[in-house]
């Protein structure tokens, strides 16, 4: 398929991409200045900028002086106007093309991030840098195919008629992805039709089928997040026998009813009894250790994000892959795509992302104890003037210091707090490279769900009310994201005060599990109901005195008695072990919580 010209084209594209990275990182300061002035001049007439008194100024000094540093809640009234159909230039002078639904929670629902058409180009640009960087470290990775499990999710429409959907759904459905240049960097085992199939079973099945029948050509495997990739392997564990029979006969199982998917798969699938026998033999061996290297023997690395909360999946990935390199290529969000990993073979714990200065105008709020960003309930929502002055520009961040990321985007976000905490790990020319430290306040996460402390507290409180008729009450609790089995699930450790525990029937605790799930945000509930990426929530009742022991443990480790607070989420293995050693009984949520496609304020599309 690729002649010399093709390879020449690839080399040219690769050199261009690498030169681009060099240029924008050397000139990071100038690029940032230009980006800000471009954003401000283009949207000079936008109501939001006028309202804040920018008066058409495009310089950094005035911008920093007059513009507030904001969070989603501050923008919600403006965003709601756009969602309800006001097409005037509210945040941005360019027309809002759609809303991207972000998983960071806003009072239990997805956030709606307005975006504009040209942002797709910026996202494409970031993607186009990934393989040129990779090819410097893994020779030959530009040959062969990538087996990537990519999925779309359902869409909704706002009252004003704008589509609302996750950023990746928007990207995969765009011509930037669908009509991407067919070169060796973009050569995936999954045909577009299988990625663009909304039915998650059919999409997963057909992508695995195509991945298996092209197994010899596969050089890299992956998904966006580690959780998605592991779900694919787990799907294979359940369905390999059906997949093998399709490979043996060259036909597609009747459960795959989507005509375009069937047609696309049949273009690839040829009867191959030898391959089917081989896969069957491997999958029916007792152990699934190293299954990835066994079934896809030429795989050089796994391309998945395992930084942040996804690091909990590293041991499982190591097990399935016999410790193939785990490669985290990029750092992005619905608000903006931020940066890439220029050293993709670095260990997950060492991964740093270089923010690409053309993507947005970046500022950094130093994180210190005063604005106590890691997990405090009482963090003030808005910054005072002094704190506003503390914001640092991209090229001025300090090595080793932690910052909260603040962005100003072409799509109409100005000094917007993304909610991520980053640490400066080094520099590429003038552009800093950041370790992803954590998402502010998020305590529990299994897949794309992000549950913060306040939300957990409310959910637990709602549920614990069910104990009152039994003269019992909740005295302490903490939580744990258990990913030892797939799908992972939330575990709550409860210590309760009760006169006679035998009077409480197990169904009461099961109802409590369910009540917590019902109170959690829609992204969690979607994970439980639709994506099936989160298992039933579990409550473990622990012996009286367990939380005192937990405190003793923390004090022994050097915590101060005055400042000790029960952690609302635990991760440290000895603490989890301590809790588990004192469990009296455990209960699971008996059914799925309520969840409907779309958003309660939007009408669903069909
Ligand atoms: P969303 O807007 O729902 O797509 O979520 C974006 C968020 O996902 C970011 O703000 C981060 O908190 C997290 N995220 C994205 N990329 C990475 C990464 N490479 N490592 C760790 N967390 C990430």
PDB file of C-alpha atoms in Angstrom, residues 129-304:
ATOM      1  CA  UNK A 129       2.865  14.987  16.998  1.00  0.00           C
ATOM      2  CA  UNK A 130       2.575  11.713  18.912  1.00  0.00           C
ATOM      3  CA  UNK A 131       3.927   9.179  16.438  1.00  0.00           C
ATOM      4  CA  UNK A 132       6.809  11.328  15.199  1.00  0.00           C
ATOM      5  CA  UNK A 133       7.940  11.576  18.831  1.00  0.00           C
ATOM      6  CA  UNK A 134       7.385   7.861  19.398  1.00  0.00           C
ATOM      7  CA  UNK A 135       9.321   6.850  16.316  1.00  0.00           C
ATOM      8  CA  UNK A 136      12.458   8.426  17.788  1.00  0.00           C
ATOM      9  CA  UNK A 137      12.346   5.942  20.651  1.00  0.00           C
ATOM     10  CA  UNK A 138      10.855   2.791  19.145  1.00  0.00           C
ATOM     11  CA  UNK A 139      12.400   2.136  15.774  1.00  0.00           C
ATOM     12  CA  UNK A 140       9.967   0.570  13.360  1.00  0.00           C
ATOM     13  CA  UNK A 141       6.896   1.715  15.285  1.00  0.00           C
ATOM     14  CA  UNK A 142       5.815   3.499  12.143  1.00  0.00           C
ATOM     15  CA  UNK A 143       5.383   0.140  10.436  1.00  0.00           C
ATOM     16  CA  UNK A 144       2.699  -2.429  11.164  1.00  0.00           C
ATOM     17  CA  UNK A 145      -0.567  -1.607  12.854  1.00  0.00           C
ATOM     18  CA  UNK A 146      -1.931  -0.243  16.080  1.00  0.00           C
ATOM     19  CA  UNK A 147      -4.693  -2.170  17.816  1.00  0.00           C
ATOM     20  CA  UNK A 148      -6.507   0.623  19.618  1.00  0.00           C
ATOM     21  CA  UNK A 149      -9.842   0.159  21.352  1.00  0.00           C
ATOM     22  CA  UNK A 150     -11.638   3.421  20.719  1.00  0.00           C
ATOM     23  CA  UNK A 151     -15.295   4.110  21.442  1.00  0.00           C
ATOM     24  CA  UNK A 152     -17.943   6.735  21.023  1.00  0.00           C
ATOM     25  CA  UNK A 153     -20.678   7.554  23.498  1.00  0.00           C
ATOM     26  CA  UNK A 154     -24.225   8.747  23.140  1.00  0.00           C
ATOM     27  CA  UNK A 155     -25.044  12.342  22.292  1.00  0.00           C
ATOM     28  CA  UNK A 156     -27.690  14.696  23.530  1.00  0.00           C
ATOM     29  CA  UNK A 157     -28.995  18.021  22.310  1.00  0.00           C
ATOM     30  CA  UNK A 158     -29.361  21.106  24.426  1.00  0.00           C
ATOM     31  CA  UNK A 159     -32.568  23.086  24.423  1.00  0.00           C
ATOM     32  CA  UNK A 160     -31.033  25.469  21.920  1.00  0.00           C
ATOM     33  CA  UNK A 161     -30.219  22.597  19.593  1.00  0.00           C
ATOM     34  CA  UNK A 162     -26.465  22.256  20.109  1.00  0.00           C
ATOM     35  CA  UNK A 163     -25.033  18.757  20.284  1.00  0.00           C
ATOM     36  CA  UNK A 164     -23.523  17.776  23.640  1.00  0.00           C
ATOM     37  CA  UNK A 165     -21.120  14.853  23.669  1.00  0.00           C
ATOM     38  CA  UNK A 166     -17.734  13.779  25.023  1.00  0.00           C
ATOM     39  CA  UNK A 167     -14.692  15.276  23.330  1.00  0.00           C
ATOM     40  CA  UNK A 168     -13.478  11.955  21.946  1.00  0.00           C
ATOM     41  CA  UNK A 169     -16.873  11.183  20.437  1.00  0.00           C
ATOM     42  CA  UNK A 170     -16.730  14.580  18.763  1.00  0.00           C
ATOM     43  CA  UNK A 171     -13.223  13.908  17.486  1.00  0.00           C
ATOM     44  CA  UNK A 172     -13.810  10.358  16.204  1.00  0.00           C
ATOM     45  CA  UNK A 173     -16.933  11.506  14.365  1.00  0.00           C
ATOM     46  CA  UNK A 174     -15.137  14.429  12.748  1.00  0.00           C
ATOM     47  CA  UNK A 175     -13.517  14.332   9.340  1.00  0.00           C
ATOM     48  CA  UNK A 176     -10.165  14.930  11.072  1.00  0.00           C
ATOM     49  CA  UNK A 177     -10.354  11.362  12.325  1.00  0.00           C
ATOM     50  CA  UNK A 178     -12.597   9.643   9.784  1.00  0.00           C
ATOM     51  CA  UNK A 179     -10.787  10.956   6.728  1.00  0.00           C
ATOM     52  CA  UNK A 180      -7.333  10.955   8.286  1.00  0.00           C
ATOM     53  CA  UNK A 181      -4.489  10.453   5.879  1.00  0.00           C
ATOM     54  CA  UNK A 182      -3.891   6.781   5.503  1.00  0.00           C
ATOM     55  CA  UNK A 183      -0.266   6.525   6.498  1.00  0.00           C
ATOM     56  CA  UNK A 184       1.646   4.115   8.647  1.00  0.00           C
ATOM     57  CA  UNK A 185       1.202   6.280  11.721  1.00  0.00           C
ATOM     58  CA  UNK A 186      -2.561   6.057  11.466  1.00  0.00           C
ATOM     59  CA  UNK A 187      -2.915   2.459  10.525  1.00  0.00           C
ATOM     60  CA  UNK A 188      -5.305   0.870  13.000  1.00  0.00           C
ATOM     61  CA  UNK A 189      -6.713  -2.646  13.085  1.00  0.00           C
ATOM     62  CA  UNK A 190     -10.176  -1.266  13.887  1.00  0.00           C
ATOM     63  CA  UNK A 191     -12.095   0.004  10.844  1.00  0.00           C
ATOM     64  CA  UNK A 192     -13.815   3.361  11.472  1.00  0.00           C
ATOM     65  CA  UNK A 193     -17.231   1.685  11.381  1.00  0.00           C
ATOM     66  CA  UNK A 194     -16.376  -0.444  14.412  1.00  0.00           C
ATOM     67  CA  UNK A 195     -15.199   2.594  16.379  1.00  0.00           C
ATOM     68  CA  UNK A 196     -18.228   4.636  15.394  1.00  0.00           C
ATOM     69  CA  UNK A 197     -20.754   1.985  16.435  1.00  0.00           C
ATOM     70  CA  UNK A 198     -22.678   3.228  19.451  1.00  0.00           C
ATOM     71  CA  UNK A 199     -23.535  -0.229  20.737  1.00  0.00           C
ATOM     72  CA  UNK A 200     -20.663  -0.954  23.112  1.00  0.00           C
ATOM     73  CA  UNK A 201     -20.907  -4.755  22.778  1.00  0.00           C
ATOM     74  CA  UNK A 202     -20.852  -4.705  18.985  1.00  0.00           C
ATOM     75  CA  UNK A 203     -18.099  -2.125  18.926  1.00  0.00           C
ATOM     76  CA  UNK A 204     -15.868  -4.029  21.348  1.00  0.00           C
ATOM     77  CA  UNK A 205     -16.544  -7.411  19.735  1.00  0.00           C
ATOM     78  CA  UNK A 206     -15.815  -6.239  16.225  1.00  0.00           C
ATOM     79  CA  UNK A 207     -12.677  -4.330  17.257  1.00  0.00           C
ATOM     80  CA  UNK A 208     -11.323  -7.400  19.028  1.00  0.00           C
ATOM     81  CA  UNK A 209     -12.203  -9.614  16.083  1.00  0.00           C
ATOM     82  CA  UNK A 210     -10.323  -7.327  13.699  1.00  0.00           C
ATOM     83  CA  UNK A 211      -7.411  -7.055  16.144  1.00  0.00           C
ATOM     84  CA  UNK A 212      -7.161 -10.813  16.479  1.00  0.00           C
ATOM     85  CA  UNK A 213      -7.290 -11.590  12.796  1.00  0.00           C
ATOM     86  CA  UNK A 214      -4.523  -9.084  12.077  1.00  0.00           C
ATOM     87  CA  UNK A 215      -2.536 -10.149  15.145  1.00  0.00           C
ATOM     88  CA  UNK A 216       0.806 -10.637  13.392  1.00  0.00           C
ATOM     89  CA  UNK A 217       0.778  -7.076  12.079  1.00  0.00           C
ATOM     90  CA  UNK A 218       0.061  -5.465  15.433  1.00  0.00           C
ATOM     91  CA  UNK A 219       3.074  -3.532  16.779  1.00  0.00           C
ATOM     92  CA  UNK A 220       1.357  -1.404  19.397  1.00  0.00           C
ATOM     93  CA  UNK A 221      -1.843  -1.766  21.371  1.00  0.00           C
ATOM     94  CA  UNK A 222      -3.794   0.666  23.458  1.00  0.00           C
ATOM     95  CA  UNK A 223      -6.846   2.657  24.425  1.00  0.00           C
ATOM     96  CA  UNK A 224      -7.230   6.140  25.820  1.00  0.00           C
ATOM     97  CA  UNK A 225      -7.195   5.199  29.478  1.00  0.00           C
ATOM     98  CA  UNK A 226      -5.829   2.036  31.087  1.00  0.00           C
ATOM     99  CA  UNK A 227      -9.299   1.096  32.335  1.00  0.00           C
ATOM    100  CA  UNK A 228     -10.617   0.890  28.758  1.00  0.00           C
ATOM    101  CA  UNK A 229      -7.822  -1.370  27.616  1.00  0.00           C
ATOM    102  CA  UNK A 230      -8.269  -3.740  30.544  1.00  0.00           C
ATOM    103  CA  UNK A 231     -11.979  -3.876  29.813  1.00  0.00           C
ATOM    104  CA  UNK A 232     -11.129  -5.104  26.315  1.00  0.00           C
ATOM    105  CA  UNK A 233      -8.946  -7.902  27.699  1.00  0.00           C
ATOM    106  CA  UNK A 234     -11.687  -8.848  30.111  1.00  0.00           C
ATOM    107  CA  UNK A 235     -14.177  -8.904  27.242  1.00  0.00           C
ATOM    108  CA  UNK A 236     -11.831 -11.275  25.438  1.00  0.00           C
ATOM    109  CA  UNK A 237     -11.746 -13.529  28.507  1.00  0.00           C
ATOM    110  CA  UNK A 238     -15.523 -13.815  28.284  1.00  0.00           C
ATOM    111  CA  UNK A 239     -16.002 -14.046  24.542  1.00  0.00           C
ATOM    112  CA  UNK A 240     -12.901 -15.659  23.033  1.00  0.00           C
ATOM    113  CA  UNK A 241     -14.710 -18.815  22.098  1.00  0.00           C
ATOM    114  CA  UNK A 242     -17.252 -16.913  19.964  1.00  0.00           C
ATOM    115  CA  UNK A 243     -14.473 -14.819  18.432  1.00  0.00           C
ATOM    116  CA  UNK A 244     -12.482 -17.956  17.575  1.00  0.00           C
ATOM    117  CA  UNK A 245     -15.439 -19.529  15.863  1.00  0.00           C
ATOM    118  CA  UNK A 246     -15.834 -16.404  13.699  1.00  0.00           C
ATOM    119  CA  UNK A 247     -12.132 -16.545  12.778  1.00  0.00           C
ATOM    120  CA  UNK A 248     -12.391 -20.249  11.999  1.00  0.00           C
ATOM    121  CA  UNK A 249     -15.332 -19.832   9.640  1.00  0.00           C
ATOM    122  CA  UNK A 250     -14.723 -16.315   8.357  1.00  0.00           C
ATOM    123  CA  UNK A 251     -18.203 -15.222   9.417  1.00  0.00           C
ATOM    124  CA  UNK A 252     -19.434 -12.630  11.891  1.00  0.00           C
ATOM    125  CA  UNK A 253     -21.559 -13.679  14.871  1.00  0.00           C
ATOM    126  CA  UNK A 254     -25.267 -12.910  14.520  1.00  0.00           C
ATOM    127  CA  UNK A 255     -25.199 -10.649  17.589  1.00  0.00           C
ATOM    128  CA  UNK A 256     -23.358  -8.158  15.413  1.00  0.00           C
ATOM    129  CA  UNK A 257     -26.366  -6.671  13.688  1.00  0.00           C
ATOM    130  CA  UNK A 258     -25.005  -3.300  12.570  1.00  0.00           C
ATOM    131  CA  UNK A 259     -24.754  -3.682   8.790  1.00  0.00           C
ATOM    132  CA  UNK A 260     -21.884  -1.234   8.315  1.00  0.00           C
ATOM    133  CA  UNK A 261     -19.862  -2.940  11.050  1.00  0.00           C
ATOM    134  CA  UNK A 262     -20.466  -6.376   9.514  1.00  0.00           C
ATOM    135  CA  UNK A 263     -19.453  -5.151   6.102  1.00  0.00           C
ATOM    136  CA  UNK A 264     -16.274  -3.491   7.398  1.00  0.00           C
ATOM    137  CA  UNK A 265     -15.267  -6.556   9.400  1.00  0.00           C
ATOM    138  CA  UNK A 266     -15.917  -8.916   6.527  1.00  0.00           C
ATOM    139  CA  UNK A 267     -13.457  -6.980   4.392  1.00  0.00           C
ATOM    140  CA  UNK A 268     -10.738  -8.020   6.855  1.00  0.00           C
ATOM    141  CA  UNK A 269     -11.913 -11.394   8.136  1.00  0.00           C
ATOM    142  CA  UNK A 270     -10.903 -14.502   6.204  1.00  0.00           C
ATOM    143  CA  UNK A 271     -11.451 -18.085   7.410  1.00  0.00           C
ATOM    144  CA  UNK A 272      -8.289 -19.058   9.273  1.00  0.00           C
ATOM    145  CA  UNK A 273      -8.624 -22.254  11.275  1.00  0.00           C
ATOM    146  CA  UNK A 274      -4.948 -22.260  12.246  1.00  0.00           C
ATOM    147  CA  UNK A 275      -5.194 -18.856  13.873  1.00  0.00           C
ATOM    148  CA  UNK A 276      -8.472 -19.837  15.543  1.00  0.00           C
ATOM    149  CA  UNK A 277      -6.856 -22.991  16.990  1.00  0.00           C
ATOM    150  CA  UNK A 278      -3.890 -20.981  18.209  1.00  0.00           C
ATOM    151  CA  UNK A 279      -6.044 -18.347  19.939  1.00  0.00           C
ATOM    152  CA  UNK A 280      -8.245 -21.039  21.439  1.00  0.00           C
ATOM    153  CA  UNK A 281      -5.226 -22.901  22.815  1.00  0.00           C
ATOM    154  CA  UNK A 282      -3.798 -19.733  24.383  1.00  0.00           C
ATOM    155  CA  UNK A 283      -7.089 -18.543  25.858  1.00  0.00           C
ATOM    156  CA  UNK A 284      -7.994 -21.909  27.341  1.00  0.00           C
ATOM    157  CA  UNK A 285      -4.705 -22.213  29.232  1.00  0.00           C
ATOM    158  CA  UNK A 286      -5.473 -21.569  32.893  1.00  0.00           C
ATOM    159  CA  UNK A 287      -3.425 -18.409  33.237  1.00  0.00           C
ATOM    160  CA  UNK A 288      -3.893 -15.149  31.388  1.00  0.00           C
ATOM    161  CA  UNK A 289      -0.471 -13.902  32.374  1.00  0.00           C
ATOM    162  CA  UNK A 290       1.200 -12.360  29.354  1.00  0.00           C
ATOM    163  CA  UNK A 291      -1.872 -12.850  27.155  1.00  0.00           C
ATOM    164  CA  UNK A 292      -1.097  -9.712  25.170  1.00  0.00           C
ATOM    165  CA  UNK A 293       2.359 -10.827  24.122  1.00  0.00           C
ATOM    166  CA  UNK A 294       1.070 -14.337  23.504  1.00  0.00           C
ATOM    167  CA  UNK A 295      -1.736 -13.313  21.155  1.00  0.00           C
ATOM    168  CA  UNK A 296      -0.061 -10.265  19.630  1.00  0.00           C
ATOM    169  CA  UNK A 297       3.576 -11.388  19.659  1.00  0.00           C
ATOM    170  CA  UNK A 298       5.042  -8.374  17.859  1.00  0.00           C
ATOM    171  CA  UNK A 299       3.662  -5.791  20.280  1.00  0.00           C
ATOM    172  CA  UNK A 300       6.336  -3.346  21.403  1.00  0.00           C
ATOM    173  CA  UNK A 301       4.357  -1.251  23.854  1.00  0.00           C
ATOM    174  CA  UNK A 302       0.955  -0.474  25.362  1.00  0.00           C
ATOM    175  CA  UNK A 303      -0.289   3.028  24.657  1.00  0.00           C
ATOM    176  CA  UNK A 304      -2.601   3.981  27.525  1.00  0.00           C
TER     177      UNK A 304
END
